[in-house]
JSON list of C-alpha atoms in Angstrom, two decimals:
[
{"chain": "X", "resi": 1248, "resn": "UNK", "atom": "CA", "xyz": [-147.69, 112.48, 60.43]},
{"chain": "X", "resi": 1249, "resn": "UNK", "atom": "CA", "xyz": [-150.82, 111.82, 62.79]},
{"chain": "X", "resi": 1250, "resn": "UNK", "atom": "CA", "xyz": [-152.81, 113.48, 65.07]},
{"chain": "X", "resi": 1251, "resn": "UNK", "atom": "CA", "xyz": [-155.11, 112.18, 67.82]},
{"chain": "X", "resi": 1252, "resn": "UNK", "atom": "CA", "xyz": [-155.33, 113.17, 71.74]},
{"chain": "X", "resi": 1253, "resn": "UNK", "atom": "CA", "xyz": [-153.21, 112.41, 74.63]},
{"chain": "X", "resi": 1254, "resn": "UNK", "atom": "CA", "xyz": [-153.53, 112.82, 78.53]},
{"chain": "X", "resi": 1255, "resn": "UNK", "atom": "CA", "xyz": [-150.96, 113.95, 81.05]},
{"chain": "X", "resi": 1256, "resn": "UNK", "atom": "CA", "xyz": [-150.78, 111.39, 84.07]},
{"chain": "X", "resi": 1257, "resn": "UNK", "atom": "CA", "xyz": [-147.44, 112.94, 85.99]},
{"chain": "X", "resi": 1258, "resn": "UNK", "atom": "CA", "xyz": [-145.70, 116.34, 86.07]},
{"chain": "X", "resi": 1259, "resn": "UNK", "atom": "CA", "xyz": [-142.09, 116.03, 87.48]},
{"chain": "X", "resi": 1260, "resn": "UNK", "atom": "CA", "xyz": [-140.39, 118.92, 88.60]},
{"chain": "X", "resi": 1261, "resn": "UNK", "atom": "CA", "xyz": [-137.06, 118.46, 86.69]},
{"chain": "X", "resi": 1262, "resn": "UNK", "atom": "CA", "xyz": [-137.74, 115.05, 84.73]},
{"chain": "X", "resi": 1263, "resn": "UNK", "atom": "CA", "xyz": [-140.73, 115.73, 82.36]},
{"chain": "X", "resi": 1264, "resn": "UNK", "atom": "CA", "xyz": [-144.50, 114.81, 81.16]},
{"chain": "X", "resi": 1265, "resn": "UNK", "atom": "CA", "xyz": [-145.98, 111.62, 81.95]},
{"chain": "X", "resi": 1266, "resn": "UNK", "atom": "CA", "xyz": [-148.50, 110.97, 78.89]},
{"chain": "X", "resi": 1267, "resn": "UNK", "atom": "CA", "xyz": [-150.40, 108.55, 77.53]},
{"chain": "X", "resi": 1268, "resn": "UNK", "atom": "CA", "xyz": [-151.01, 108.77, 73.86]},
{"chain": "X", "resi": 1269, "resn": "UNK", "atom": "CA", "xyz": [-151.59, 106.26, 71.07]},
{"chain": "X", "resi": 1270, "resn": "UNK", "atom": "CA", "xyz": [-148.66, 104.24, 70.19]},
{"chain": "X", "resi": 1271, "resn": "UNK", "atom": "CA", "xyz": [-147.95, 105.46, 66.78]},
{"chain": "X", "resi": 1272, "resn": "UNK", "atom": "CA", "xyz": [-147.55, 109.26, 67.88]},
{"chain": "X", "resi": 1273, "resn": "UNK", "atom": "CA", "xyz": [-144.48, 108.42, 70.22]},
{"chain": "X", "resi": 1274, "resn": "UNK", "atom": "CA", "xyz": [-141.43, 110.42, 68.28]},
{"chain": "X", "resi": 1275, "resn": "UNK", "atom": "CA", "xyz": [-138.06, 109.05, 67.98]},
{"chain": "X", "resi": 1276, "resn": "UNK", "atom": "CA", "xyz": [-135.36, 110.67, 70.07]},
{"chain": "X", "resi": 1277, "resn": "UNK", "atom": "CA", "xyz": [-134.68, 114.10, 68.15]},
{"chain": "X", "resi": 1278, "resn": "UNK", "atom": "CA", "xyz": [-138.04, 114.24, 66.78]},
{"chain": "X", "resi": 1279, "resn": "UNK", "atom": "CA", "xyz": [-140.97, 115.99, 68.50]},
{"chain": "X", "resi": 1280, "resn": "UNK", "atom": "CA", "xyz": [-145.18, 116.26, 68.85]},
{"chain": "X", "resi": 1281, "resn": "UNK", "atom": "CA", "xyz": [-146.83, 119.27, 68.42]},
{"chain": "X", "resi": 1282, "resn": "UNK", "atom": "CA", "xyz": [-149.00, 119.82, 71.73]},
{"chain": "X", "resi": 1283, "resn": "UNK", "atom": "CA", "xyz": [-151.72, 122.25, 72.45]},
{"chain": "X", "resi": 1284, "resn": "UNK", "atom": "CA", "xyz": [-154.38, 121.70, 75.37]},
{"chain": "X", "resi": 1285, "resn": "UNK", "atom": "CA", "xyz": [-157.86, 123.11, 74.71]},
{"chain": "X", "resi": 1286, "resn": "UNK", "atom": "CA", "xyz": [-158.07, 126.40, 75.91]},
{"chain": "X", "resi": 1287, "resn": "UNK", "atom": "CA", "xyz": [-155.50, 127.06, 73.38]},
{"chain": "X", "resi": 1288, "resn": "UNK", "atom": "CA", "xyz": [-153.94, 129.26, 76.61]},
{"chain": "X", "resi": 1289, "resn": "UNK", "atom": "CA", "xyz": [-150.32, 128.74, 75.14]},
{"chain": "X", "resi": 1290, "resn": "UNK", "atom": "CA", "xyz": [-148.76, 128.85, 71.85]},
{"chain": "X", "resi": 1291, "resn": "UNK", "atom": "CA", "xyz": [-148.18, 124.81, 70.63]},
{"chain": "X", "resi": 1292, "resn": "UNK", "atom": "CA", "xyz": [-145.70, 123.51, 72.42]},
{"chain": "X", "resi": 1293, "resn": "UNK", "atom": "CA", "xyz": [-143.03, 120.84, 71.09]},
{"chain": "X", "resi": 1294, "resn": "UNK", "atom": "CA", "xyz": [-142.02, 117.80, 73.26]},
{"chain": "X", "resi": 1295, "resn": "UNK", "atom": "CA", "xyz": [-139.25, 115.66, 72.85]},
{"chain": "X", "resi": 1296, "resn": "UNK", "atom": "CA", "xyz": [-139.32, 111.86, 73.89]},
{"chain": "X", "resi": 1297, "resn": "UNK", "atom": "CA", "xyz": [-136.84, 111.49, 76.84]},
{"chain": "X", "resi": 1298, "resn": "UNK", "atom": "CA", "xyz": [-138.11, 108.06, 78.24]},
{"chain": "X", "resi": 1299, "resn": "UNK", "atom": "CA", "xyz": [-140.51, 105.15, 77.83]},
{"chain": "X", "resi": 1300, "resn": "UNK", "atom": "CA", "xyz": [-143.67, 104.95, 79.85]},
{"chain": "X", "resi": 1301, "resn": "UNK", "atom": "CA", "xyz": [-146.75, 102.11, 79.65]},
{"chain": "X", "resi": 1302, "resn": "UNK", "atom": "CA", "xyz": [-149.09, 103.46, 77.22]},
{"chain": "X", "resi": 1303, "resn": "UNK", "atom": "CA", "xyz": [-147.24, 106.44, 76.10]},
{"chain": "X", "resi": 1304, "resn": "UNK", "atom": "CA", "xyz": [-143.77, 108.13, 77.07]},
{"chain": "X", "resi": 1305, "resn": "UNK", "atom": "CA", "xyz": [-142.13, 110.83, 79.12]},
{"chain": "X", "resi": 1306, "resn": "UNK", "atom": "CA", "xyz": [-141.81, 113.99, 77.13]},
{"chain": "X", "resi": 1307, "resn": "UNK", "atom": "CA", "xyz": [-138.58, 116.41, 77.89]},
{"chain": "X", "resi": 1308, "resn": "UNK", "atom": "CA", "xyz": [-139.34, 119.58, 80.20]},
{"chain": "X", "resi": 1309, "resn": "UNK", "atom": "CA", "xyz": [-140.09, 122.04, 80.83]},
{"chain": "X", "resi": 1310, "resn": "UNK", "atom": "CA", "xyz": [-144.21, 122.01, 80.53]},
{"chain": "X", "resi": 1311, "resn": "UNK", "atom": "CA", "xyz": [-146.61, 124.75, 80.05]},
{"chain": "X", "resi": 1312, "resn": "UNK", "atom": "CA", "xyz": [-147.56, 126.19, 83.86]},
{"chain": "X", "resi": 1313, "resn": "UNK", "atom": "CA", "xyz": [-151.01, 125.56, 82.79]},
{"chain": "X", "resi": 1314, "resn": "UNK", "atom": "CA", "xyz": [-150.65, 122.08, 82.25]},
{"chain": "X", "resi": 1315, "resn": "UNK", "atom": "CA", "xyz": [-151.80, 119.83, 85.09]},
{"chain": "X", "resi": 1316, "resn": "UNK", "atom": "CA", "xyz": [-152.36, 116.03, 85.23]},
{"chain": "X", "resi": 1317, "resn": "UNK", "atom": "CA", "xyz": [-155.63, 114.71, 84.05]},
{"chain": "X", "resi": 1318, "resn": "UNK", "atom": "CA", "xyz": [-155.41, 117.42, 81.24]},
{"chain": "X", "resi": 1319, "resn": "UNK", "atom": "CA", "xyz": [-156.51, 116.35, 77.93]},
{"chain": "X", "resi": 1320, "resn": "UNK", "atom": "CA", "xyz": [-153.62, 117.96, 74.74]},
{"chain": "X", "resi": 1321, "resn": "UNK", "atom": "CA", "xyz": [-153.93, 117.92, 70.99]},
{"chain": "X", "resi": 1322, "resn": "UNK", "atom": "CA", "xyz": [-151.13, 115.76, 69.33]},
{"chain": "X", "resi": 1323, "resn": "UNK", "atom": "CA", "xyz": [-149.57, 116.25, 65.61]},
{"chain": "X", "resi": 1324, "resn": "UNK", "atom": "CA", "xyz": [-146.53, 114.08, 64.34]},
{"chain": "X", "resi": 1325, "resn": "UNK", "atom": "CA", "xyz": [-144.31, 113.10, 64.72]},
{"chain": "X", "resi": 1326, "resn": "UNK", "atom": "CA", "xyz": [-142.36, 115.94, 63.34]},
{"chain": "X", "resi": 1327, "resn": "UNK", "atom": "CA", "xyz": [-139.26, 116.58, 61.63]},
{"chain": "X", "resi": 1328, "resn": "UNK", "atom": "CA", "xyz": [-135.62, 115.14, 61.73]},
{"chain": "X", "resi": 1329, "resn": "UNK", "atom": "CA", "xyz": [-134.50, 113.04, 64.23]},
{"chain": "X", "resi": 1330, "resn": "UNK", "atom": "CA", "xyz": [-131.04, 111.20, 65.67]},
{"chain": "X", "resi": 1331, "resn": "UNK", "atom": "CA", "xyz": [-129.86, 108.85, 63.38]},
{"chain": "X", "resi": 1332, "resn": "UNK", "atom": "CA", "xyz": [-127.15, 106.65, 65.33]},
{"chain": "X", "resi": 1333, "resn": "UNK", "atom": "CA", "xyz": [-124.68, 104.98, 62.89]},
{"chain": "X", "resi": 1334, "resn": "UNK", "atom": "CA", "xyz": [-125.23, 101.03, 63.76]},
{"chain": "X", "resi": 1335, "resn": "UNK", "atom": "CA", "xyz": [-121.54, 100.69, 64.02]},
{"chain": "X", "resi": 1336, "resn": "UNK", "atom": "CA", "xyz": [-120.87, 103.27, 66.80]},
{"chain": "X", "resi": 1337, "resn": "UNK", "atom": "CA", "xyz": [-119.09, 101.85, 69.47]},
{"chain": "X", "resi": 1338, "resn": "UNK", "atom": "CA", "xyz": [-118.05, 105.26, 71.53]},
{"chain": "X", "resi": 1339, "resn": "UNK", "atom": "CA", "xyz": [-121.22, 107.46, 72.02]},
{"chain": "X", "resi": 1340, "resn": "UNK", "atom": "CA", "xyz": [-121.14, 110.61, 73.54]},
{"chain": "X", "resi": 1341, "resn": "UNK", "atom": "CA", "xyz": [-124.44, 112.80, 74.33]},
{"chain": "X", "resi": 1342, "resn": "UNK", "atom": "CA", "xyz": [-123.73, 116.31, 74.78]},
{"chain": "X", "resi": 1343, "resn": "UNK", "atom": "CA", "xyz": [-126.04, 118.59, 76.62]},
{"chain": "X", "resi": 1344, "resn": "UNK", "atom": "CA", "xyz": [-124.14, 122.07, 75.89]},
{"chain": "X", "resi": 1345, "resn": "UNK", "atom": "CA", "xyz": [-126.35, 124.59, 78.01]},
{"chain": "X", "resi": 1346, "resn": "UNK", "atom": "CA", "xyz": [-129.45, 122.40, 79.39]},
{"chain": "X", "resi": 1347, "resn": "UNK", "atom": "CA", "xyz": [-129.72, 119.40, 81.38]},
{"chain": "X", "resi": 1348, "resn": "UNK", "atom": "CA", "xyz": [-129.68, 116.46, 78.85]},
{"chain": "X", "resi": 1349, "resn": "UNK", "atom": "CA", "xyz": [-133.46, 115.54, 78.62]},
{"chain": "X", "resi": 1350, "resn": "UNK", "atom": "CA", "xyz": [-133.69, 115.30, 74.75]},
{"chain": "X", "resi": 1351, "resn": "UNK", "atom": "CA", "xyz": [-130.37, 113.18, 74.73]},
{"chain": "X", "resi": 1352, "resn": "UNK", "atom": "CA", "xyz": [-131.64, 110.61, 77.40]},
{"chain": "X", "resi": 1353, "resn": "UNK", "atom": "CA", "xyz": [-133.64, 108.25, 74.57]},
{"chain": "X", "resi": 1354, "resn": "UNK", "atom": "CA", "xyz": [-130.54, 107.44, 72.59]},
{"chain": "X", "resi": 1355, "resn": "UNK", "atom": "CA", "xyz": [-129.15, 105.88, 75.96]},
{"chain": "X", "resi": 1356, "resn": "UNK", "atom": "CA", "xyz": [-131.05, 102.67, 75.78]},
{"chain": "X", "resi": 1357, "resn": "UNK", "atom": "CA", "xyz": [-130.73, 101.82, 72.30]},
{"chain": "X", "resi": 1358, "resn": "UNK", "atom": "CA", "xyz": [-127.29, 103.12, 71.91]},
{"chain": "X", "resi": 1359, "resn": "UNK", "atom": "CA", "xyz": [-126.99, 100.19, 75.31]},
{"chain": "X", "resi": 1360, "resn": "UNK", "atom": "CA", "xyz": [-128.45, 97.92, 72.90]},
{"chain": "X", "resi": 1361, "resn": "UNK", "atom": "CA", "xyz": [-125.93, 98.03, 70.45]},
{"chain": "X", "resi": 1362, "resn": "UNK", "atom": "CA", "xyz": [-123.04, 97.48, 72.59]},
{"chain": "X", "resi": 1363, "resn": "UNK", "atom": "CA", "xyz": [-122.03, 101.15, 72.84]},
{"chain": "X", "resi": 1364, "resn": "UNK", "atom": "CA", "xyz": [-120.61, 102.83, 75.70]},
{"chain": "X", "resi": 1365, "resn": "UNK", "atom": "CA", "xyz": [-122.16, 106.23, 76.48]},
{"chain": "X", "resi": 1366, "resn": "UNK", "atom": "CA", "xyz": [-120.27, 109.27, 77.95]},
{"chain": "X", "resi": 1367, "resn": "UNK", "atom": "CA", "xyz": [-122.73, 112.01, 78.82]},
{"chain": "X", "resi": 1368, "resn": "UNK", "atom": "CA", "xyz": [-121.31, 115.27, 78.91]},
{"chain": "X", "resi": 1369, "resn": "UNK", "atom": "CA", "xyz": [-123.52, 117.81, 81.26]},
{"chain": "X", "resi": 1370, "resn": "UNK", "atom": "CA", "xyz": [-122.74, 120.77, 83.85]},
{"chain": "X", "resi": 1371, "resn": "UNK", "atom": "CA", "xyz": [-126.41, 120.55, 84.19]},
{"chain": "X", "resi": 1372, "resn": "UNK", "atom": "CA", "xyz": [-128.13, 117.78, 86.45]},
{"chain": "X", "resi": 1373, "resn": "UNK", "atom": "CA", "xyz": [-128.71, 114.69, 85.12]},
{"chain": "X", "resi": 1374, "resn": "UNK", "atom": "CA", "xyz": [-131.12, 112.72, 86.75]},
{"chain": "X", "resi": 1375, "resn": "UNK", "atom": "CA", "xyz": [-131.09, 109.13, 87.13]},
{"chain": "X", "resi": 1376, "resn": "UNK", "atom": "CA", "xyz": [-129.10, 107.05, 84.78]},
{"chain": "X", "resi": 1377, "resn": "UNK", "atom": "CA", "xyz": [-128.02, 103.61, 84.09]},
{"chain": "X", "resi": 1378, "resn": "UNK", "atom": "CA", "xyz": [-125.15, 102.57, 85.81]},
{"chain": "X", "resi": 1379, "resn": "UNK", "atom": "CA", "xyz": [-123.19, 101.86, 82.52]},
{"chain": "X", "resi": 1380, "resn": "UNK", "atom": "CA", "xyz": [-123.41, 105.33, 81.61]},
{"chain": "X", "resi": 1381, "resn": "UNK", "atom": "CA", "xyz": [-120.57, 107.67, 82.48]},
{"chain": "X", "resi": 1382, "resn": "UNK", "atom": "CA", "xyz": [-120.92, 111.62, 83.18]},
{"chain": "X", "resi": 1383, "resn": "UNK", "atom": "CA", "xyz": [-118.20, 114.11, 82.77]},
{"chain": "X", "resi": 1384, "resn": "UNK", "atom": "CA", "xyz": [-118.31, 117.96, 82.61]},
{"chain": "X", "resi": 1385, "resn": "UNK", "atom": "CA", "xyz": [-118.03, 120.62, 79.93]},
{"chain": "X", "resi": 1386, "resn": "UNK", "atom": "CA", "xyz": [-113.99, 120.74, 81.05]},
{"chain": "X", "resi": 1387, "resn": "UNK", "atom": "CA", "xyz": [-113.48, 116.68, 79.45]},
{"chain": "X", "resi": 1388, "resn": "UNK", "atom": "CA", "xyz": [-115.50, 117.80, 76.36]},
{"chain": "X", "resi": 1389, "resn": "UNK", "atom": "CA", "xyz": [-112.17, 117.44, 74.07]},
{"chain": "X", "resi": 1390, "resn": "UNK", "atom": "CA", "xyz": [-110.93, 114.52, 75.18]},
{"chain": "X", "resi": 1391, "resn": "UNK", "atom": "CA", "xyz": [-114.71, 113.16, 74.79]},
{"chain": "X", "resi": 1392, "resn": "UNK", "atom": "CA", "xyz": [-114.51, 113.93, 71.43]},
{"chain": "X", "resi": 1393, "resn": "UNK", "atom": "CA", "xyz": [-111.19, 112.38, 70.70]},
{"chain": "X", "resi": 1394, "resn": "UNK", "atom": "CA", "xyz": [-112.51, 109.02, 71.77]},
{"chain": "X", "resi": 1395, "resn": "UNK", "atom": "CA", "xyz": [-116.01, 109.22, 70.79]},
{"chain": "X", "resi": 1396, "resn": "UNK", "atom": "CA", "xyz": [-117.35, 107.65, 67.09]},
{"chain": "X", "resi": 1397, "resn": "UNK", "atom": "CA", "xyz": [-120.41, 109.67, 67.32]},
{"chain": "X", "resi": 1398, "resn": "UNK", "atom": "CA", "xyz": [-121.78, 112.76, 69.19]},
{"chain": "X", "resi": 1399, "resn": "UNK", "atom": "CA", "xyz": [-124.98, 114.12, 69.83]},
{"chain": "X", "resi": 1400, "resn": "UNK", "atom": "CA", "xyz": [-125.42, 117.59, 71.08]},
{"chain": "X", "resi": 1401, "resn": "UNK", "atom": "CA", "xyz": [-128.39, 119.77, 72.26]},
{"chain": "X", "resi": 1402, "resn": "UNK", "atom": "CA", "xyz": [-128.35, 123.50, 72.59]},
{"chain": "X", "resi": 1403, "resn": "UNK", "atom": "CA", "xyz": [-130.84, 126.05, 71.68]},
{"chain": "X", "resi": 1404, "resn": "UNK", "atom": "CA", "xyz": [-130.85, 128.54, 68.96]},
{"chain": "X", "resi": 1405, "resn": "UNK", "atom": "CA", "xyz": [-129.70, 131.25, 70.52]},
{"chain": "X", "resi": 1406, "resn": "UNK", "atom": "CA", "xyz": [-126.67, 129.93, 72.23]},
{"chain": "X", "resi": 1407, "resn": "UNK", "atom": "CA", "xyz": [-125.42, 127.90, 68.72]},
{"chain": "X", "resi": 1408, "resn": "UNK", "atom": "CA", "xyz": [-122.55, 131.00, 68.40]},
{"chain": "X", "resi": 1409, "resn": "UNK", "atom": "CA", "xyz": [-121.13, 129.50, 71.46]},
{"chain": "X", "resi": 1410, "resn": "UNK", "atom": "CA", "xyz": [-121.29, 125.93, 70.32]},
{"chain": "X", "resi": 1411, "resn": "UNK", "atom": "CA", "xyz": [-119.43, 127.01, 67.11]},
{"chain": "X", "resi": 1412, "resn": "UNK", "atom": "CA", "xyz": [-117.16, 128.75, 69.38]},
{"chain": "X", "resi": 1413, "resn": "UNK", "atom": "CA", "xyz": [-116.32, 126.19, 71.68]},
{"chain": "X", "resi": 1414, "resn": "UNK", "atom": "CA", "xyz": [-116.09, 123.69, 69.00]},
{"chain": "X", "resi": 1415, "resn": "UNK", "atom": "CA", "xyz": [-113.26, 125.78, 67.10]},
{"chain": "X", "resi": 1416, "resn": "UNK", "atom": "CA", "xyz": [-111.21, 125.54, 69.91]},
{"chain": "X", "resi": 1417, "resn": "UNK", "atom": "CA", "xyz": [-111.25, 121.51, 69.14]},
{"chain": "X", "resi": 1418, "resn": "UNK", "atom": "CA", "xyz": [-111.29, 121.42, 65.49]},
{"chain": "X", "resi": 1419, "resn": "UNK", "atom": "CA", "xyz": [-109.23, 118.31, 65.40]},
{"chain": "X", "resi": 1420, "resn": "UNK", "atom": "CA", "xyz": [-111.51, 116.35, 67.50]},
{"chain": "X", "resi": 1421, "resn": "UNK", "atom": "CA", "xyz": [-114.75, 117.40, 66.52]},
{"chain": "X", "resi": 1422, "resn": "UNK", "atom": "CA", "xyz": [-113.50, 116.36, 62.81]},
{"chain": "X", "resi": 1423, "resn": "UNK", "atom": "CA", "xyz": [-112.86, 113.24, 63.29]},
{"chain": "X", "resi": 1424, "resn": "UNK", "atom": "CA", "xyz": [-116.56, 112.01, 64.45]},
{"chain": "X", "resi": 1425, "resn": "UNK", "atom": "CA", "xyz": [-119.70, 112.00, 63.10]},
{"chain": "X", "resi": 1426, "resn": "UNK", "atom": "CA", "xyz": [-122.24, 113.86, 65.11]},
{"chain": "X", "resi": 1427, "resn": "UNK", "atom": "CA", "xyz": [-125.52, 115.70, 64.99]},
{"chain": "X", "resi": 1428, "resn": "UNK", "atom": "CA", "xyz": [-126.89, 118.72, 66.62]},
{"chain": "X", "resi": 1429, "resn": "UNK", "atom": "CA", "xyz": [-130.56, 119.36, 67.83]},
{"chain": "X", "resi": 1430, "resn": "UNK", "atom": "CA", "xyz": [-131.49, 122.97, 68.11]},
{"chain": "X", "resi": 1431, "resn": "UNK", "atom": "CA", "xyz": [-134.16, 123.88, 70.41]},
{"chain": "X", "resi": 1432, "resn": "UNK", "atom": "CA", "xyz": [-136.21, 126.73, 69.56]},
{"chain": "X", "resi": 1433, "resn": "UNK", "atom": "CA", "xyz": [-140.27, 127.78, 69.18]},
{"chain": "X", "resi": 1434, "resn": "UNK", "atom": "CA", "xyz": [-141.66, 125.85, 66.66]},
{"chain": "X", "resi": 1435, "resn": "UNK", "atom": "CA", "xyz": [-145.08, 126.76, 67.03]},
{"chain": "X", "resi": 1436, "resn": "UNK", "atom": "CA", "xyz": [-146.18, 125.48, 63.48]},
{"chain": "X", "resi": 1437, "resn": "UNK", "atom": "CA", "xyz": [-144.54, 122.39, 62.81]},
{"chain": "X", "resi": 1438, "resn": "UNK", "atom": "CA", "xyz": [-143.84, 123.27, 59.50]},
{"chain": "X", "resi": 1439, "resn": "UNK", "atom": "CA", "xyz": [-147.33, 123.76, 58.25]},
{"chain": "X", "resi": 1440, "resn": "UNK", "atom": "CA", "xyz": [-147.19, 127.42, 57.40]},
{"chain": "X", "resi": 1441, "resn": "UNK", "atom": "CA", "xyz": [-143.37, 128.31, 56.61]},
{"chain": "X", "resi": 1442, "resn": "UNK", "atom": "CA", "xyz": [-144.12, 130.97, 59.48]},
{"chain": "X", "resi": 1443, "resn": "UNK", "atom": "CA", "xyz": [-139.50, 131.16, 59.52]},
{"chain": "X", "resi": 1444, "resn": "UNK", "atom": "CA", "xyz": [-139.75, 131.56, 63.49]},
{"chain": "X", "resi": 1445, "resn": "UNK", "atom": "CA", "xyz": [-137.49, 128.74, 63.77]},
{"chain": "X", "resi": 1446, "resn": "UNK", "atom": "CA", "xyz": [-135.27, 129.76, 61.46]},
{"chain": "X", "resi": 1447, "resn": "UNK", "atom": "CA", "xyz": [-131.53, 128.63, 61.59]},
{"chain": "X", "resi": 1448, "resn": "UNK", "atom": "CA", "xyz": [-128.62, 129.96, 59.88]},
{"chain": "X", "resi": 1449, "resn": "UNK", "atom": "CA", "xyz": [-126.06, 127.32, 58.71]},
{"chain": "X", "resi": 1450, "resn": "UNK", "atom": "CA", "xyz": [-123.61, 126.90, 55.95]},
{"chain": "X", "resi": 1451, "resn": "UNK", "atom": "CA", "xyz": [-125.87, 126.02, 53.37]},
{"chain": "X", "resi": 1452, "resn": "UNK", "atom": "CA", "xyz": [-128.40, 128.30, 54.03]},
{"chain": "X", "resi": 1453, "resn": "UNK", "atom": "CA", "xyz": [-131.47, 129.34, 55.98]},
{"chain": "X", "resi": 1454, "resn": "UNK", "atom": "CA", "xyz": [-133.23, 126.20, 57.24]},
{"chain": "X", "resi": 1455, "resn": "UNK", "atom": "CA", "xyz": [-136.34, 125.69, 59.28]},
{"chain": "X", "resi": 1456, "resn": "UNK", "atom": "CA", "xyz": [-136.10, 123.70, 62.11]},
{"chain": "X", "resi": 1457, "resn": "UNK", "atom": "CA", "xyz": [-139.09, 122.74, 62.32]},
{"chain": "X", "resi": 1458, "resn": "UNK", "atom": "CA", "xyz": [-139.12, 120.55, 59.53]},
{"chain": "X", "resi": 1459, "resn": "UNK", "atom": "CA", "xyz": [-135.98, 120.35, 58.04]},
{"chain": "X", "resi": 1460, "resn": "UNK", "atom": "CA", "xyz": [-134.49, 120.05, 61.67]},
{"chain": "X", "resi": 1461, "resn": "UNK", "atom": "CA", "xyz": [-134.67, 119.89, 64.67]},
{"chain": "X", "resi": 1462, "resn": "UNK", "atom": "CA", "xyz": [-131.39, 117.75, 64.45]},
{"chain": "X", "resi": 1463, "resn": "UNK", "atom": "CA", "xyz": [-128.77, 118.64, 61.78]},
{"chain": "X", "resi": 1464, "resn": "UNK", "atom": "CA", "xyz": [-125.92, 117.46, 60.97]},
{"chain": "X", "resi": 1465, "resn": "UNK", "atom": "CA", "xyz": [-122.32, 119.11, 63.12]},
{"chain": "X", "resi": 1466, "resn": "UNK", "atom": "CA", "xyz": [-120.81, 120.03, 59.58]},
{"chain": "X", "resi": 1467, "resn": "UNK", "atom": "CA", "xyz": [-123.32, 122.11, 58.54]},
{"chain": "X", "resi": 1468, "resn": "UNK", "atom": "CA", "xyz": [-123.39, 124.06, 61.75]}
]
């Protein structure tokens, strides 16, 4: 874990932070920075890489309304658990259950890389994406399932009962492949002080999401 200063270049409406920040402070996709901007007018903020950028990256929305280009933030991390794509996968599917799929976008290009197709899975708007990407609604998410090798999913805390729900309804296909779930929630201390506002209930216990998170493995959800 670091922590140095970045600078916001770009706000975009529905696509995220434009930043530059030293190199070694970029997260992996799943993993996030702790921000804060001077006037310490907001709570720390996490932000999830969604794309590349010279110099820095593009951070998932939404972004502090008091945040404006040119404004100097406070970086720590990166922090906690990110995806972990199986080198073998084949059949990727990225899963954005209630939210458009921001924090799912940086497993696209490497997942590319690998030889993998990619079946995004979003009611939400998407964006721009890579032609070899596929999109399909909430409605296909079974038969997504049933031919994916790995899944990753995003939905925040407070909508994981419907996950669980939804997912029970498929048992037999969300069995059969590995996957991983990243929770969104506050985490404003990046598991410095234990403060248990991210706290997530899942089979083996209370876990913090901040640190032993934000992406967990599907089984234990």
């Amino acid at each position: 874990m670091k922590t140095g200063k970045g600078q916001i270049l770009e706000i975009y409406l529905d696509a995220g932070v434009r930043m530059v920040c030293p190199p070694e402070l970029i997260p992996a996709p799943g993993q996030y920075l702790l921000a804060s901007d001077a006037s310490d007018s907001v709570l720390p903020v996490p932000l999830f890489y969604t794309d590349s950028a010279p110099e820095g990256f593009i951070a998932a929305p939404p972004a502090p309304h008091s945040w404006m280009p040119g404004l100097s933030i406070s970086l720590r991390g990166p922090l906690g658990r990110g995806f972990a794509v199986p080198v073998a996968a084949r059949k990727i599917a990225l899963v954005a259950f209630d939210d458009a799929p921001s924090r799912l976008r940086g497993l696209i290009r490497p997942a590319l890389k690998q030889g993998a197709a990619v079946v995004v899975v979003s009611d939400f708007p998407v964006g721009e994406l890579s032609d070899d990407v596929e999109v399909q609604p909430s409605a296909t998410l079974h038969e997504v399932l049933a031919w994916a090798d790995y899944a990753a999913f995003d939905v925040a805390r407070e909508n994981l009962f419907g996950l669980r729900e939804k997912l029970g309804t498929m048992k037999q296909a969300s069995a059969a492949v590995e996957a991983q779930v990243l929770i969104r929630t506050a985490m404003p201390c990046g598991g410095v002080a234990d403060c248990a506002a991210c706290a997530v209930s899942l089979k083996s216990g209370w876990q913090l999401a901040c640190k032993d998170g934000p992406v967990f493995d599907l089984r234990e959800i």
